[in-house]
Tab-separated table of C-alpha atoms in Angstrom:
chain	number	residue	atom	x	y	z
A	374	MET	CA	37.806	-39.204	-24.575
A	375	LYS	CA	38.544	-35.861	-22.895
A	376	GLN	CA	36.490	-34.117	-25.553
A	377	ARG	CA	33.439	-36.310	-24.762
A	378	VAL	CA	33.777	-35.647	-21.041
A	379	ARG	CA	34.038	-31.921	-21.694
A	380	MET	CA	31.044	-32.012	-24.020
A	381	GLY	CA	29.052	-34.038	-21.471
A	382	GLY	CA	29.894	-31.501	-18.763
A	383	ILE	CA	28.745	-28.635	-20.970
A	384	VAL	CA	25.457	-30.409	-21.779
A	385	LEU	CA	24.846	-31.154	-18.085
A	386	GLY	CA	25.632	-27.543	-17.179
A	387	ILE	CA	23.156	-26.197	-19.727
A	388	ALA	CA	20.498	-28.686	-18.587
A	389	ALA	CA	21.046	-27.693	-14.952
A	390	LEU	CA	20.691	-23.994	-15.797
A	391	ALA	CA	17.502	-24.642	-17.745
A	392	PHE	CA	16.067	-26.688	-14.867
A	393	CYS	CA	16.960	-24.042	-12.283
A	394	ALA	CA	15.355	-21.301	-14.355
A	395	ASP	CA	12.084	-23.258	-14.527
A	396	ALA	CA	12.173	-24.540	-10.936
A	397	SER	CA	12.824	-21.138	-9.390
A	398	ALA	CA	9.659	-19.653	-10.866
A	399	GLY	CA	7.679	-20.725	-7.789
A	400	LEU	CA	10.365	-19.791	-5.264
A	401	PRO	CA	10.981	-16.342	-3.694
A	402	TRP	CA	14.200	-15.703	-5.621
A	403	GLY	CA	12.417	-16.511	-8.886
A	404	LYS	CA	9.703	-13.886	-8.374
A	405	LYS	CA	9.553	-10.684	-10.325
A	406	LYS	CA	9.756	-7.342	-8.521
A	407	ASP	CA	6.025	-6.757	-9.001
A	408	ASP	CA	5.176	-10.109	-7.379
A	409	ALA	CA	7.459	-9.405	-4.420
A	410	LYS	CA	5.867	-5.994	-3.935
A	411	LYS	CA	2.387	-7.579	-3.881
A	412	ASP	CA	3.547	-10.035	-1.201
A	413	ASP	CA	4.962	-7.184	0.909
A	414	ASP	CA	1.662	-5.307	0.673
A	415	LYS	CA	-0.217	-8.400	1.850
A	416	ALA	CA	2.021	-8.744	4.903
A	417	LYS	CA	1.405	-5.135	5.885
A	418	THR	CA	-2.390	-5.480	5.862
A	419	GLU	CA	-2.816	-8.836	7.583
A	420	GLN	CA	-5.836	-9.105	9.907
A	421	THR	CA	-5.450	-10.701	13.356
A	422	ASP	CA	-7.559	-11.167	16.489
A	423	HIS	CA	-6.190	-7.848	17.759
A	424	GLY	CA	-6.955	-5.928	14.562
A	425	PRO	CA	-4.672	-5.143	11.634
A	426	MET	CA	-1.016	-6.147	11.892
A	427	ARG	CA	1.579	-3.820	10.397
A	428	THR	CA	5.224	-4.613	9.857
A	429	VAL	CA	7.219	-1.425	10.336
A	430	LYS	CA	10.797	-0.228	10.470
A	431	GLY	CA	11.496	1.852	13.563
A	432	LYS	CA	14.423	3.550	15.257
A	433	ASP	CA	17.876	2.504	14.085
A	434	GLY	CA	16.345	0.320	11.358
A	435	VAL	CA	14.802	-2.154	13.826
A	436	GLU	CA	11.966	-4.116	12.199
A	437	GLY	CA	8.919	-4.868	14.298
A	438	GLU	CA	5.191	-5.483	14.347
A	439	ILE	CA	2.277	-3.415	15.601
A	440	TYR	CA	-1.022	-5.194	16.211
A	441	GLY	CA	-4.201	-3.142	16.379
A	442	THR	CA	-4.365	0.605	16.859
A	443	ALA	CA	-3.639	2.442	20.093
A	444	ALA	CA	-6.519	4.524	21.431
A	445	ALA	CA	-6.075	8.281	21.382
A	446	GLY	CA	-4.306	9.371	24.556
A	447	SER	CA	-3.199	5.820	25.336
A	448	PRO	CA	0.332	5.430	26.723
A	449	PHE	CA	0.986	2.972	23.868
A	450	SER	CA	0.378	5.754	21.316
A	451	LYS	CA	3.701	7.347	22.400
A	452	LEU	CA	5.723	4.229	21.552
A	453	GLU	CA	7.826	3.469	18.499
A	454	ILE	CA	9.422	0.208	17.377
A	455	GLY	CA	13.143	0.195	18.209
A	456	MET	CA	12.872	2.217	21.440
A	457	PRO	CA	15.121	0.954	24.238
A	458	GLN	CA	13.324	-0.817	27.103
A	459	LYS	CA	14.363	1.837	29.644
A	460	GLN	CA	12.925	4.649	27.505
A	461	VAL	CA	9.612	2.769	27.148
A	462	GLN	CA	9.433	2.181	30.898
A	463	ASP	CA	10.114	5.870	31.558
A	464	LEU	CA	7.301	6.842	29.159
A	465	ILE	CA	4.559	4.466	30.300
A	466	GLY	CA	5.722	3.075	33.639
A	467	HIS	CA	6.653	-0.414	34.700
A	468	ARG	CA	4.927	-0.943	38.035
A	469	ASP	CA	1.531	-1.934	36.582
A	470	ALA	CA	2.944	-4.572	34.241
A	471	ASP	CA	3.327	-8.321	34.591
A	472	CYS	CA	6.717	-8.928	32.961
A	473	GLY	CA	8.812	-11.972	32.274
A	474	ALA	CA	11.337	-13.485	29.891
A	475	TYR	CA	11.266	-16.461	27.561
A	476	VAL	CA	13.763	-18.135	25.257
A	477	THR	CA	13.254	-18.244	21.475
A	478	GLY	CA	14.210	-21.088	19.148
A	479	LYS	CA	17.317	-19.210	18.020
A	480	ALA	CA	18.916	-19.912	21.418
A	481	TRP	CA	19.185	-23.603	20.492
A	482	ILE	CA	20.924	-23.162	17.140
A	483	PRO	CA	24.523	-24.410	17.534
A	484	PHE	CA	27.143	-21.691	17.053
A	485	TYR	CA	24.468	-18.986	16.584
A	486	HIS	CA	25.835	-15.685	17.880
A	487	GLY	CA	23.090	-13.343	16.642
A	488	GLY	CA	20.377	-11.583	18.576
A	489	ASP	CA	16.770	-12.454	19.445
A	490	THR	CA	17.701	-15.519	21.503
A	491	HIS	CA	15.439	-14.372	24.338
A	492	ARG	CA	12.568	-11.935	24.708
A	493	TRP	CA	11.093	-9.874	27.508
A	494	GLU	CA	7.298	-9.511	27.527
A	495	CYS	CA	5.227	-7.073	29.590
A	496	ALA	CA	1.424	-7.269	29.850
A	497	TYR	CA	-0.484	-4.110	30.797
A	498	LYS	CA	-4.104	-4.421	31.941
A	499	GLY	CA	-6.472	-2.671	29.547
A	500	LEU	CA	-3.664	-1.654	27.166
A	501	GLY	CA	-1.988	-4.715	25.677
A	502	ARG	CA	1.492	-6.207	25.540
A	503	LEU	CA	4.990	-5.045	24.699
A	504	ILE	CA	7.745	-7.411	23.593
A	505	PHE	CA	11.439	-6.546	23.725
A	506	SER	CA	14.428	-8.358	22.247
A	507	SER	CA	18.176	-7.904	22.227
A	508	PRO	CA	19.625	-7.141	18.783
A	509	SER	CA	22.904	-8.907	19.643
A	510	ALA	CA	24.025	-11.924	21.659
A	511	TYR	CA	26.744	-9.765	23.218
A	512	ASP	CA	24.579	-6.815	24.274
A	513	SER	CA	22.223	-6.665	27.261
A	514	ARG	CA	20.256	-3.759	25.738
A	515	SER	CA	16.699	-4.689	24.719
A	516	VAL	CA	14.602	-2.807	22.174
A	517	LEU	CA	10.872	-2.812	21.477
A	518	ILE	CA	10.043	-5.204	18.614
A	519	LYS	CA	6.298	-5.821	19.029
A	520	ILE	CA	3.342	-3.748	20.250
A	521	VAL	CA	0.012	-5.532	20.791
A	522	ASN	CA	-2.782	-3.003	21.353
A	523	ASP	CA	-5.553	-4.888	23.177
A	524	PRO	CA	-7.987	-2.986	25.434
A	525	LYS	CA	-9.316	-6.359	26.696
A	526	ASP	CA	-5.911	-7.561	27.941
A	527	SER	CA	-6.110	-9.013	31.453
A	528	GLY	CA	-2.643	-7.781	32.380
A	529	TYR	CA	-1.424	-11.289	33.194
A	530	ARG	CA	1.072	-13.286	31.170
């Protein structure tokens, strides 16, 4: 009897492995390296209403997005993803911006202690928008995670 149970368990294990190998072909972890690289290239060249969207890695390994292209000589051309909010404000000023905070969906996840639970957004007339987020739930420091270059921005949130 024990031998049949053992044999049945082995057969089920092999069947499960075979099923998982076939089923994962359409899932991200079942993709080959070449397929994953093609998907990454697509994400980096996505077109939006504000022009091309690039996903970049900035200061201290912070990942962020840049929409459109800053005009030559624009204050936004001096910015880099991952810059602290204070440094950005020193570079481009804060007085001409309409700024405010909003909560992200991560704030409502029970027992979530990571970052990005709230964001700070500043709209600059004729330039675009800057979005900051805290990398940790226990740190009040905010870093730049998104730059939206939009010369038609009204400057109001």
